[in-house]
Amino acid sequence: MSAPSIRARVRAEMIEEIKAVARRHLATEGGNLSLRAVARDLGMVSSAVYRYFPSRDALLTVLIVEAYQALGDAAEAGDAAAARDDLRGRWLGVAHAVRAWSLAHPAEYALLYGSPVPGYAAPSETVVPAQRVVFALAAIMIEGAAAGRLAPPDGTPVPSPVRVDLARLLAQRPGALTEEQLARCMAAWSQLFGLVSFEVFGRLAQGVVEDSEAYFDHQMRLMADLAGLPAEPGRPAEPGPRHDRGQSDEPGQSDEPRQSGRPGQPDEPGQPASEE
Amino acid sequence: MSAPSIRARVRAEMIEEIKAVARRHLATEGGNLSLRAVARDLGMVSSAVYRYFPSRDALLTVLIVEAYQALGDAAEAGDAAAARDDLRGRWLGVAHAVRAWSLAHPAEYALLYGSPVPGYAAPSETVVPAQRVVFALAAIMIEGAAAGRLAPPDGTPVPSPVRVDLARLLAQRPGALTEEQLARCMAAWSQLFGLVSFEVFGRLAQGVVEDSEAYFDHQMRLMADLAGLPAEPGRPAEPGPRHDRGQSDEPGQSDEPRQSGRPGQPDEPGQPASEE
DNA sequence: CCGAACCGAGAGCACCGCTCTCGGTTTGCC
DNA sequence: GGCAAACCGAGAGCGGTGCTCTCGGTTCGG
């Protein structure tokens, strides 16, 4: 079944090689990918690259799509690393996985969530993979709601104009969330990327927050509280979110070096039992 | 008093003119400011611009600093527009002012909160003006705490490593906030810029959320709940943020259409840094 | 087997940030 | 008032960029 001719094979390999070198350049240099430099690294002349990608933006686009996929994979792996009924552990697993991937790939993260690149607008093939992270968060809440383990939202109710927008979203996907719960899910989602953007783009670590991983962990726990996720696995929802957490372990994290500063206890920063 | 010679005067005017044209280019074209194009618009040759700015990055830096000032001015004006004891109104005023300025100046916002530009690292003169927004939020909470009008935080307590970081921050500035409250303030801060980044960079309005201003308003109200801000002016804090008034629609509460896009009150973006 | 498709190299275009040199003007000091 | 020094704009030029086009050589498929 090797219908693909030799030429087609080397073409596919060449495309992969160009993407690999481009990704490497993106990692070492900044976000301004130079097509000529990539060609130079490959021992080609710049015009030869145009046999494989019609423009530099096209190259960037496929890198963006693949970066979305990698980020989505990491997020789902972070979810899968926790026990199914440990809703809060899964939530934090997704969040920490997103953060770890982003810190390990800052230039690609900037392509996804930084300023849009000058000319081009994110093409349509990016919208689906871009939704995987928020869907991962929503899935956890949906499961919790189905199991009756989500604390009922209190506080400001959703006003009508927002309610219709959210209801339209909810109608698209199966799952039983109220508009209040979906709004909280999206709050956690934007909070997650706000935090990661601050950290990746260096607008946080001006010596202000020393232990940025523990800070991030706490912030995402606040969002878990907001979402109504139970603090412990297997328990039904409690109206007042308590907090002494069960297993200390949990994240796993699959790939990505995680570079968490200090190893040994990669996640779950020291949360002392009651107080200090 | 005109000690500045004629030459110095025209030099200062020239600098202002260059900045103005650069800002215009930034608004019309994308974020990749072309120094040659700016020079062309001024009827100069590119090398002449180097008499006034040592490099393109230096030009960008002063634009960044002034953009921080303009954003800070807008945020503080948004705070000042509400009655002093209407803590929630001030909170929402700051948030909506930040959003309005950012939507009105997307390219400058991208300089401040998007991907860092390739080569240069934000110089030190940007850190102080960059803190004005979060300080505005913190000031509201501090006043609320001093008046005993902040609902006590519930949910996950701050773990010790984060506590020491936050305690160091609290020691720098006067004001009586607990670490829990400061953590919530910073949550609202990152949430605010996460939301604005999503909207300015177009990662939200894929037809998903129709009424993005109402959505933003509700999200920031959720953060106000999280911060413990009282729902109505002049009332003391309520322990449990209740909200019975079960009408499906908003309570009286002056629905807060805020500067809803409608002109006539073009907000205060633009506000060119009230001079020094 | 041979035309067609594909491929890499090279030259070239317009643009970029930036440097340097060269005359002309303004300034400030003696 | 004169004059050196500082300042200024124009121009040429360097190395870099994305991209186009042409030209030979290779491979594919009918």
Coordinates of C-alpha atoms (C1' of nucleotides) in Angstrom, one line a residue:
Chain A
M1 CA 0.0 0.0 0.0
S2 CA 2.9 2.3 -0.5
A3 CA 1.0 4.2 -3.2
P4 CA 2.7 7.4 -2.2
S5 CA 5.6 7.7 -4.6
I6 CA 9.1 8.2 -3.5
R7 CA 8.8 11.8 -4.3
A8 CA 5.7 12.2 -2.2
R9 CA 7.4 10.5 0.7
V10 CA 10.4 12.8 0.7
R11 CA 8.1 15.7 0.3
A12 CA 6.2 14.8 3.4
E13 CA 9.5 14.3 5.2
M14 CA 10.7 17.6 4.0
I15 CA 7.6 19.3 5.3
E16 CA 8.1 17.7 8.7
E17 CA 11.7 18.8 8.7
I18 CA 10.8 22.4 7.9
K19 CA 8.2 22.4 10.7
A20 CA 10.7 20.9 13.1
V21 CA 13.4 23.5 12.4
A22 CA 10.8 26.3 12.4
R23 CA 9.6 25.1 15.8
R24 CA 13.2 25.0 17.0
H25 CA 13.8 28.5 15.8
L26 CA 10.6 29.7 17.4
A27 CA 11.8 28.2 20.7
T28 CA 15.3 29.7 20.6
E29 CA 14.7 33.0 18.8
G30 CA 11.6 35.0 19.6
G31 CA 8.3 34.9 17.9
N32 CA 9.5 36.5 14.7
L33 CA 10.1 33.4 12.7
S34 CA 12.5 34.0 9.8
L35 CA 11.8 31.8 6.8
R36 CA 15.2 32.6 5.4
A37 CA 16.9 31.5 8.6
V38 CA 15.0 28.2 8.6
A39 CA 16.0 27.6 5.0
R40 CA 19.6 28.3 5.9
D41 CA 19.5 25.8 8.7
L42 CA 18.2 23.3 6.3
G43 CA 20.9 24.0 3.7
M44 CA 18.4 25.3 1.3
V45 CA 17.9 28.6 -0.3
S46 CA 14.9 30.6 0.9
S47 CA 12.9 30.2 -2.3
A48 CA 13.0 26.5 -2.1
V49 CA 10.9 26.6 1.0
Y50 CA 8.1 28.1 -1.0
R51 CA 7.8 24.7 -2.7
Y52 CA 6.3 23.4 0.6
F53 CA 4.6 26.4 2.1
P54 CA 3.0 29.1 0.1
S55 CA 4.0 31.8 2.5
R56 CA 5.5 32.4 5.9
D57 CA 2.0 32.9 7.4
A58 CA 1.0 29.5 6.1
L59 CA 3.9 27.9 7.9
L60 CA 2.9 29.8 11.1
T61 CA -0.6 28.6 10.7
V62 CA 0.2 24.9 10.7
L63 CA 2.5 25.5 13.7
I64 CA -0.4 27.2 15.4
V65 CA -2.8 24.4 14.7
E66 CA -0.3 21.8 15.9
A67 CA 0.4 23.9 19.0
Y68 CA -3.3 24.0 19.8
Q69 CA -3.3 20.2 19.5
A70 CA -0.3 19.8 21.7
L71 CA -1.8 22.1 24.3
G72 CA -5.1 20.2 24.1
D73 CA -3.3 16.9 24.5
A74 CA -1.5 18.2 27.5
A75 CA -4.7 19.5 29.1
E76 CA -6.5 16.2 28.5
A77 CA -3.6 14.2 29.9
G78 CA -3.6 16.4 33.0
D79 CA -7.3 15.6 33.4
A80 CA -6.7 11.9 32.8
A81 CA -4.0 11.7 35.5
A82 CA -6.5 12.1 38.3
A83 CA -9.0 9.7 39.5
R84 CA -12.3 10.1 37.7
D85 CA -14.3 11.0 40.8
D86 CA -11.6 13.5 42.0
L87 CA -13.2 16.4 40.3
R88 CA -11.0 19.0 41.9
G89 CA -7.9 17.0 41.2
R90 CA -8.8 16.7 37.5
W91 CA -9.5 20.5 37.4
L92 CA -6.2 21.3 38.8
G93 CA -4.6 18.7 36.6
V94 CA -5.9 20.5 33.5
A95 CA -4.8 23.8 34.8
H96 CA -1.3 22.8 35.8
A97 CA -0.9 20.9 32.5
V98 CA -1.8 24.1 30.6
R99 CA 0.6 26.1 32.6
A100 CA 3.4 23.6 32.3
W101 CA 3.0 23.3 28.5
S102 CA 2.9 27.1 28.2
L103 CA 6.0 27.7 30.2
A104 CA 7.8 25.1 28.3
H105 CA 6.7 26.5 24.9
P106 CA 6.5 30.3 25.5
A107 CA 6.9 31.3 21.8
E108 CA 4.2 28.9 20.7
Y109 CA 2.0 30.0 23.5
A110 CA 2.5 33.6 22.4
L111 CA 1.3 32.5 18.9
L112 CA -1.8 31.1 20.4
Y113 CA -2.7 33.6 23.1
G114 CA -0.6 36.6 22.5
S115 CA -1.0 39.5 20.2
P116 CA -2.4 38.3 16.8
V117 CA 0.4 38.4 14.2
P118 CA 0.4 41.5 12.0
G119 CA -1.4 40.6 8.9
Y120 CA -3.3 37.4 9.1
A121 CA -6.4 36.5 11.0
A122 CA -6.6 33.1 12.7
P123 CA -8.1 30.9 10.0
S124 CA -11.1 28.8 10.7
E125 CA -9.2 25.6 11.2
T126 CA -7.9 27.0 14.5
V127 CA -11.3 27.4 16.3
V128 CA -12.0 23.8 17.0
P129 CA -8.6 22.8 18.5
A130 CA -8.7 26.1 20.4
Q131 CA -11.8 25.0 22.3
R132 CA -10.3 21.8 23.8
V133 CA -9.1 23.4 27.0
V134 CA -12.3 25.1 27.9
F135 CA -14.2 21.9 26.9
A136 CA -12.0 19.9 29.3
L137 CA -12.9 22.3 32.1
A138 CA -16.6 22.2 31.2
A139 CA -16.6 18.4 31.0
I140 CA -15.5 18.2 34.6
M141 CA -18.2 20.5 35.7
I142 CA -20.8 18.6 33.6
E143 CA -19.8 15.3 35.2
G144 CA -20.0 16.9 38.6
A145 CA -23.4 18.4 37.9
A146 CA -24.7 15.0 36.6
A147 CA -23.5 13.4 39.8
G148 CA -25.1 16.1 41.9
R149 CA -21.8 16.9 43.4
L150 CA -21.6 20.6 42.3
A151 CA -22.3 23.1 44.9
P152 CA -25.1 25.3 43.8
P153 CA -23.8 28.7 42.6
D154 CA -24.5 31.6 44.8
G155 CA -23.9 35.3 44.3
T156 CA -24.8 37.4 41.3
P157 CA -27.2 35.7 38.9
V158 CA -26.7 35.8 35.2
P159 CA -28.5 38.8 33.6
S160 CA -30.8 38.1 30.7
P161 CA -28.6 39.2 27.7
V162 CA -25.8 37.0 28.9
R163 CA -28.2 34.2 29.7
V164 CA -29.3 33.9 26.1
D165 CA -25.7 33.8 24.8
L166 CA -24.9 31.1 27.3
A167 CA -28.1 29.2 26.6
R168 CA -27.2 29.1 23.0
L169 CA -23.8 27.7 23.9
L170 CA -25.4 25.1 26.2
A171 CA -27.8 24.0 23.5
Q172 CA -24.9 23.2 21.2
R173 CA -23.4 20.6 23.5
P174 CA -25.1 18.0 25.6
G175 CA -24.7 18.2 29.3
A176 CA -26.6 19.7 32.1
L177 CA -25.2 23.0 33.3
T178 CA -27.1 26.0 34.3
E179 CA -26.1 29.3 32.8
E180 CA -24.7 30.3 36.1
Q181 CA -22.4 27.3 36.1
L182 CA -21.3 27.8 32.5
A183 CA -20.5 31.5 33.3
R184 CA -18.3 30.2 36.2
C185 CA -16.6 27.7 33.9
M186 CA -15.8 30.5 31.5
A187 CA -14.6 32.7 34.3
A188 CA -12.1 29.9 35.3
W189 CA -11.1 29.6 31.7
S190 CA -10.2 33.2 31.2
Q191 CA -8.7 33.3 34.6
L192 CA -6.5 30.4 33.7
F193 CA -5.2 32.0 30.5
G194 CA -4.9 35.4 32.2
L195 CA -2.6 33.9 34.8
V196 CA -0.6 31.9 32.3
S197 CA -0.2 35.0 30.1
F198 CA 1.0 37.1 32.9
E199 CA 3.5 34.5 33.8
V200 CA 4.7 33.5 30.3
F201 CA 4.9 37.1 29.2
G202 CA 6.8 38.1 32.4
R203 CA 4.3 40.6 33.7
L204 CA 4.1 38.8 37.0
A205 CA 7.5 37.6 38.1
Q206 CA 9.0 41.0 38.7
G207 CA 10.1 39.5 42.0
V208 CA 6.6 40.0 43.2
V209 CA 5.5 36.4 43.5
E210 CA 8.3 34.1 44.4
D211 CA 6.6 30.7 44.2
S212 CA 4.6 31.2 41.1
E213 CA 3.5 27.6 40.9
A214 CA 2.0 27.7 44.3
Y215 CA 0.4 31.0 43.5
F216 CA -1.1 29.6 40.3
D217 CA -2.3 26.5 42.2
H218 CA -4.1 28.7 44.8
Q219 CA -5.7 30.8 42.1
M220 CA -7.1 27.8 40.3
R221 CA -8.4 26.5 43.6
L222 CA -10.3 29.7 44.0
M223 CA -11.8 29.1 40.6
A224 CA -12.6 25.5 41.6
D225 CA -14.4 27.0 44.6
L226 CA -16.2 29.4 42.3
A227 CA -17.2 26.5 40.0
G228 CA -18.6 24.6 43.0
L229 CA -16.3 21.6 42.6
P230 CA -16.2 19.5 45.7
A231 CA -13.0 19.5 47.7
E232 CA -12.7 15.8 48.1
P233 CA -13.3 12.9 45.8
G234 CA -16.4 10.8 46.1
R235 CA -18.3 13.1 48.3
P236 CA -21.5 14.8 47.5
A237 CA -21.6 18.5 47.2
E238 CA -21.4 20.6 50.3
P239 CA -22.8 24.0 50.3
G240 CA -19.8 25.5 52.1
P241 CA -16.7 24.5 50.2
R242 CA -14.3 23.1 52.7
H243 CA -10.8 22.4 52.0
D244 CA -8.7 19.7 53.4
R245 CA -8.2 17.8 50.2
G246 CA -7.6 14.1 50.0
Q247 CA -4.6 12.5 48.3
S248 CA -1.7 14.7 48.0
D249 CA -0.5 13.1 44.8
E250 CA -2.3 13.6 41.6
P251 CA -0.9 15.3 38.7
G252 CA 1.2 13.0 36.7
Q253 CA 1.3 15.4 33.9
S254 CA 2.5 13.0 31.2
D255 CA 4.9 14.7 28.9
E256 CA 6.5 18.1 29.4
P257 CA 9.4 18.5 31.8
R258 CA 7.2 20.5 34.1
Q259 CA 10.2 22.4 35.3
S260 CA 8.6 23.0 38.6
G261 CA 11.6 24.4 40.3
R262 CA 11.8 21.8 42.9
P263 CA 11.2 18.2 42.0
G264 CA 10.1 15.4 44.2
Q265 CA 6.7 16.9 44.9
P266 CA 5.8 18.3 41.5
D267 CA 2.4 19.5 42.2
E268 CA 0.1 20.2 45.0
P269 CA 2.2 22.7 46.8
G270 CA 2.3 22.5 50.5
Q271 CA -1.3 23.1 51.5
P272 CA -1.0 22.6 55.3
A273 CA -3.9 20.9 56.8
S274 CA -5.6 23.6 58.7
E275 CA -3.8 26.8 59.3
E276 CA -0.5 28.3 60.1
Chain B
M1 CA 10.8 81.6 31.2
S2 CA 11.4 80.5 27.7
A3 CA 14.8 79.4 28.6
P4 CA 14.4 76.5 26.2
S5 CA 15.9 77.8 23.0
I6 CA 14.0 77.8 19.7
R7 CA 15.9 74.7 18.7
A8 CA 14.9 72.9 21.9
R9 CA 11.3 73.9 21.3
V10 CA 11.1 72.6 17.8
R11 CA 12.9 69.5 18.9
A12 CA 10.3 68.8 21.6
E13 CA 7.6 69.4 19.1
M14 CA 9.2 67.1 16.6
I15 CA 9.4 64.4 19.2
E16 CA 5.7 64.8 19.9
E17 CA 4.9 64.8 16.2
I18 CA 6.8 61.6 15.7
K19 CA 5.1 59.9 18.7
A20 CA 1.7 61.1 17.3
V21 CA 2.3 59.7 13.9
A22 CA 3.7 56.5 15.3
R23 CA 0.6 56.1 17.5
R24 CA -1.5 56.6 14.4
H25 CA 0.4 54.1 12.4
L26 CA 0.1 51.7 15.4
A27 CA -3.7 52.2 15.3
T28 CA -4.1 51.7 11.6
E29 CA -1.5 49.2 10.8
G30 CA -0.8 46.3 13.1
G31 CA 1.7 46.2 15.9
N32 CA 4.8 46.1 13.7
L33 CA 5.6 49.7 13.7
S34 CA 7.8 50.8 10.7
L35 CA 10.1 53.6 11.5
R36 CA 10.7 54.3 7.9
A37 CA 6.9 54.6 7.3
V38 CA 6.6 57.0 10.1
A39 CA 9.5 59.1 8.7
R40 CA 7.8 59.0 5.3
D41 CA 4.6 60.3 6.7
L42 CA 6.5 63.2 8.3
G43 CA 8.3 64.0 5.0
M44 CA 11.6 63.0 6.5
V45 CA 14.1 60.4 5.6
S46 CA 14.4 57.5 7.9
S47 CA 17.8 58.4 9.3
A48 CA 16.5 61.7 10.5
V49 CA 14.3 60.1 13.0
Y50 CA 17.3 58.7 14.7
R51 CA 18.2 62.2 15.8
Y52 CA 15.2 62.0 18.1
F53 CA 15.0 58.3 19.1
P54 CA 18.1 56.1 19.3
S55 CA 16.2 53.1 18.0
R56 CA 12.8 51.8 17.0
D57 CA 12.6 50.0 20.3
A58 CA 13.2 53.3 22.2
L59 CA 10.2 54.8 20.3
L60 CA 8.1 51.8 21.2
T61 CA 9.2 52.1 24.8
V62 CA 8.0 55.7 25.3
L63 CA 4.7 54.7 23.5
I64 CA 4.4 51.8 26.0
V65 CA 5.0 54.0 29.0
E66 CA 2.5 56.6 27.8
A67 CA 0.0 53.8 27.0
Y68 CA 0.3 52.6 30.6
Q69 CA -0.3 56.1 31.8
A70 CA -3.4 56.5 29.6
L71 CA -4.7 53.1 30.8
G72 CA -4.1 54.0 34.4
D73 CA -5.8 57.4 33.9
A74 CA -8.8 55.7 32.4
A75 CA -9.0 53.2 35.2
E76 CA -8.8 55.8 37.9
A77 CA -11.4 57.9 36.1
G78 CA -13.6 54.9 36.0
D79 CA -13.2 54.6 39.8
A80 CA -13.9 58.2 40.3
A81 CA -17.1 58.1 38.4
A82 CA -18.9 56.2 41.1
A83 CA -20.0 57.3 44.5
R84 CA -17.2 56.7 47.1
D85 CA -19.3 54.4 49.2
D86 CA -20.5 52.4 46.2
L87 CA -17.7 49.9 46.3
R88 CA -19.1 47.6 43.7
G89 CA -19.9 50.5 41.3
R90 CA -16.3 51.7 41.6
W91 CA -15.0 48.2 41.0
L92 CA -17.1 47.8 37.9
G93 CA -16.2 51.4 36.9
V94 CA -12.5 50.5 36.9
A95 CA -13.1 47.2 35.0
H96 CA -15.3 48.8 32.3
A97 CA -12.9 51.7 31.9
V98 CA -10.0 49.3 31.3
R99 CA -12.0 47.3 28.8
A100 CA -13.2 50.4 27.0
W101 CA -9.7 51.8 26.7
S102 CA -8.3 48.5 25.5
L103 CA -11.0 48.1 22.9
A104 CA -10.4 51.6 21.7
H105 CA -6.6 51.1 21.5
P106 CA -6.1 47.5 20.6
A107 CA -2.6 47.9 19.2
E108 CA -1.4 49.8 22.2
Y109 CA -3.1 47.2 24.5
A110 CA -1.2 44.5 22.6
L111 CA 2.0 46.3 23.3
L112 CA 1.2 46.3 27.0
Y113 CA -0.4 42.9 27.5
G114 CA 0.3 40.9 24.4
S115 CA 3.4 38.9 23.4
P116 CA 6.5 40.8 24.4
V117 CA 8.1 42.3 21.3
P118 CA 11.0 40.2 19.9
G119 CA 14.1 41.7 21.1
Y120 CA 13.6 44.0 24.0
A121 CA 12.6 43.4 27.5
A122 CA 10.2 45.8 29.2
P123 CA 12.5 48.4 30.8
S124 CA 12.2 49.3 34.4
E125 CA 10.3 52.5 33.8
T126 CA 7.3 50.4 32.9
V127 CA 6.8 48.6 36.1
V128 CA 5.4 51.5 38.1
P129 CA 2.7 52.6 35.7
A130 CA 1.8 49.0 35.0
Q131 CA 0.7 48.6 38.6
R132 CA -1.9 51.4 38.6
V133 CA -4.8 49.2 37.5
V134 CA -4.2 46.5 40.2
F135 CA -3.7 49.2 42.7
A136 CA -7.0 50.8 41.8
L137 CA -8.7 47.5 42.5
A138 CA -6.8 46.9 45.7
A139 CA -7.6 50.4 46.9
I140 CA -11.3 49.7 46.7
M141 CA -10.9 46.5 48.7
I142 CA -8.8 48.2 51.2
E143 CA -11.4 50.9 51.8
G144 CA -14.0 48.3 52.1
A145 CA -12.0 46.3 54.6
A146 CA -11.3 49.4 56.6
A147 CA -15.0 50.2 56.7
G148 CA -15.8 46.6 57.7
R149 CA -17.9 46.2 54.6
L150 CA -16.1 43.3 53.0
A151 CA -17.6 39.9 53.3
P152 CA -15.1 37.6 54.9
P153 CA -13.5 35.2 52.4
D154 CA -14.6 31.6 52.5
G155 CA -13.3 28.7 50.6
T156 CA -9.7 27.6 50.1
P157 CA -7.3 29.3 52.4
V158 CA -4.0 30.6 51.2
P159 CA -1.2 28.0 51.5
S160 CA 2.0 29.1 53.3
P161 CA 4.3 29.6 50.4
V162 CA 1.9 31.9 48.7
R163 CA 1.1 33.5 52.1
V164 CA 4.7 34.7 52.5
D165 CA 4.7 36.2 49.0
L166 CA 1.5 38.0 49.6
A167 CA 2.6 39.1 53.0
R168 CA 5.6 40.7 51.5
L169 CA 3.4 42.6 49.1
L170 CA 1.1 43.7 51.9
A171 CA 4.0 44.9 53.9
Q172 CA 5.1 47.2 51.1
R173 CA 1.8 49.1 51.1
P174 CA -0.3 50.4 53.9
G175 CA -3.7 49.0 54.1
A176 CA -5.5 46.2 56.0
L177 CA -6.1 43.3 53.7
T178 CA -5.7 39.7 54.7
E179 CA -3.7 37.4 52.4
E180 CA -6.9 35.8 51.4
Q181 CA -8.3 39.1 50.3
L182 CA -5.2 40.1 48.4
A183 CA -5.2 36.8 46.6
R184 CA -8.8 37.5 45.5
C185 CA -7.9 40.9 44.4
M186 CA -5.1 39.5 42.2
A187 CA -7.5 36.9 40.9
A188 CA -9.9 39.6 39.8
W189 CA -6.9 41.5 38.3
S190 CA -5.8 38.6 36.1
Q191 CA -9.4 37.7 35.3
L192 CA -9.9 41.3 34.1
F193 CA -6.9 41.2 31.7
G194 CA -7.7 37.6 30.7
L195 CA -11.1 38.7 29.6
V196 CA -9.9 41.8 27.9
S197 CA -7.2 40.0 26.1
F198 CA -9.6 37.4 24.8
E199 CA -11.9 40.1 23.5
V200 CA -9.2 42.4 22.1
F201 CA -7.3 39.6 20.5
G202 CA -10.5 38.2 19.0
R203 CA -10.4 34.8 20.7
L204 CA -13.8 35.2 22.2
A205 CA -16.1 36.9 19.7
Q206 CA -16.3 34.0 17.3
G207 CA -20.0 34.6 17.4
V208 CA -20.0 32.8 20.7
V209 CA -20.8 35.6 22.9
E210 CA -23.1 38.1 21.3
D211 CA -23.3 40.8 24.0
S212 CA -19.7 40.9 25.1
E213 CA -20.1 43.9 27.3
A214 CA -22.8 42.3 29.3
Y215 CA -20.8 39.1 29.5
F216 CA -17.8 41.1 30.7
D217 CA -19.9 42.9 33.2
H218 CA -21.2 39.7 34.7
Q219 CA -17.8 38.2 34.9
M220 CA -16.5 41.2 36.8
R221 CA -19.5 41.0 39.1
L222 CA -18.5 37.4 39.9
M223 CA -15.1 38.7 40.8
A224 CA -16.7 41.4 42.9
D225 CA -18.6 38.6 44.7
L226 CA -15.3 36.7 45.1
A227 CA -13.7 39.8 46.5
G228 CA -16.5 40.2 49.0
L229 CA -17.6 43.6 47.8
P230 CA -21.1 44.5 49.1
A231 CA -23.8 44.5 46.4
E232 CA -25.2 47.8 47.4
P233 CA -23.7 51.1 48.6
G234 CA -23.7 52.0 52.2
R235 CA -24.6 48.6 53.6
P236 CA -22.3 46.6 55.9
A237 CA -21.0 43.3 54.8
E238 CA -23.3 40.4 54.7
P239 CA -21.6 37.1 55.7
G240 CA -23.3 34.9 53.1
P241 CA -23.6 36.5 49.8
R242 CA -27.3 35.9 49.4
H243 CA -29.3 36.9 46.4
D244 CA -32.8 35.6 46.9
R245 CA -34.7 38.2 45.2
G246 CA -35.4 35.3 42.8
Q247 CA -36.7 37.3 39.9
S248 CA -35.3 35.8 36.9
D249 CA -34.1 39.2 35.9
E250 CA -31.8 41.6 37.5
P251 CA -32.8 43.3 40.7
G252 CA -33.4 47.0 40.8
Q253 CA -29.8 47.7 41.5
S254 CA -29.3 50.2 38.7
D255 CA -28.6 47.6 36.1
E256 CA -25.4 49.3 35.2
P257 CA -25.4 49.5 31.5
R258 CA -22.3 51.5 31.9
Q259 CA -20.8 53.2 29.0
S260 CA -22.5 50.8 26.7
G261 CA -20.7 51.5 23.6
R262 CA -23.1 54.3 22.8
P263 CA -21.4 57.5 22.1
G264 CA -22.3 60.8 23.6
Q265 CA -20.2 59.9 26.5
P266 CA -17.1 58.6 24.8
D267 CA -15.7 57.4 28.0
E268 CA -12.3 58.6 28.8
P269 CA -10.1 56.6 26.6
G270 CA -7.8 58.7 24.6
Q271 CA -7.1 60.8 27.6
P272 CA -3.6 61.8 26.7
A273 CA -2.0 61.5 30.1
S274 CA -2.8 64.6 31.9
E275 CA 0.6 66.0 31.5
E276 CA 3.3 66.4 34.0
Chain C
dC1 C1' 9.4 7.3 -23.8
dC2 C1' 8.3 11.6 -23.4
dG3 C1' 5.6 15.5 -21.9
dA4 C1' 4.3 17.2 -17.5
dA5 C1' 4.9 18.0 -12.9
dC6 C1' 8.1 18.9 -9.4
dC7 C1' 12.3 20.6 -7.4
dG8 C1' 16.4 23.5 -5.9
dA9 C1' 19.3 27.4 -7.0
dG10 C1' 19.9 32.0 -8.1
dA11 C1' 18.8 36.7 -9.2
dG12 C1' 16.0 40.3 -8.1
dC13 C1' 12.3 43.5 -6.0
dA14 C1' 10.7 46.2 -2.3
dC15 C1' 10.9 46.8 2.3
dC16 C1' 13.0 46.9 7.0
dG17 C1' 16.4 48.8 11.1
dC18 C1' 20.4 51.0 11.5
dT19 C1' 25.1 53.4 10.5
dC20 C1' 27.9 56.7 8.5
dT21 C1' 29.2 60.7 6.0
dC22 C1' 28.4 65.2 4.3
dG23 C1' 26.8 69.9 4.0
dG24 C1' 23.9 73.5 6.3
dT25 C1' 22.0 75.7 10.4
dT26 C1' 21.7 77.1 15.2
dT27 C1' 23.8 77.7 19.7
dG28 C1' 26.7 79.3 23.2
dC29 C1' 31.0 81.0 24.7
dC30 C1' 35.0 84.0 24.3
Chain D
dG1 C1' 30.8 89.9 16.4
dG2 C1' 33.1 85.8 15.4
dC3 C1' 33.7 80.9 15.7
dA4 C1' 34.0 76.3 17.2
dA5 C1' 30.9 73.0 18.7
dA6 C1' 26.6 71.0 18.6
dC7 C1' 22.7 69.9 16.1
dC8 C1' 20.1 68.7 12.0
dG9 C1' 18.3 66.5 7.5
dA10 C1' 19.6 64.1 3.3
dG11 C1' 21.7 60.5 1.1
dA12 C1' 24.2 56.2 0.4
dG13 C1' 24.9 51.9 2.0
dC14 C1' 24.9 47.4 4.9
dG15 C1' 22.8 43.2 6.0
dG16 C1' 18.4 41.4 6.8
dT17 C1' 13.5 40.2 5.5
dG18 C1' 9.2 38.0 2.6
dC19 C1' 8.3 36.9 -1.9
dT20 C1' 8.5 36.3 -7.3
dC21 C1' 10.3 34.6 -11.3
dT22 C1' 13.3 32.2 -14.3
dC23 C1' 16.3 28.4 -15.3
dG24 C1' 18.1 23.9 -15.5
dG25 C1' 17.7 19.1 -13.6
dT26 C1' 15.0 15.2 -11.7
dT27 C1' 11.0 12.3 -11.2
dC28 C1' 6.4 10.8 -12.3
dG29 C1' 2.7 8.9 -15.0
dG30 C1' 0.3 7.9 -19.2

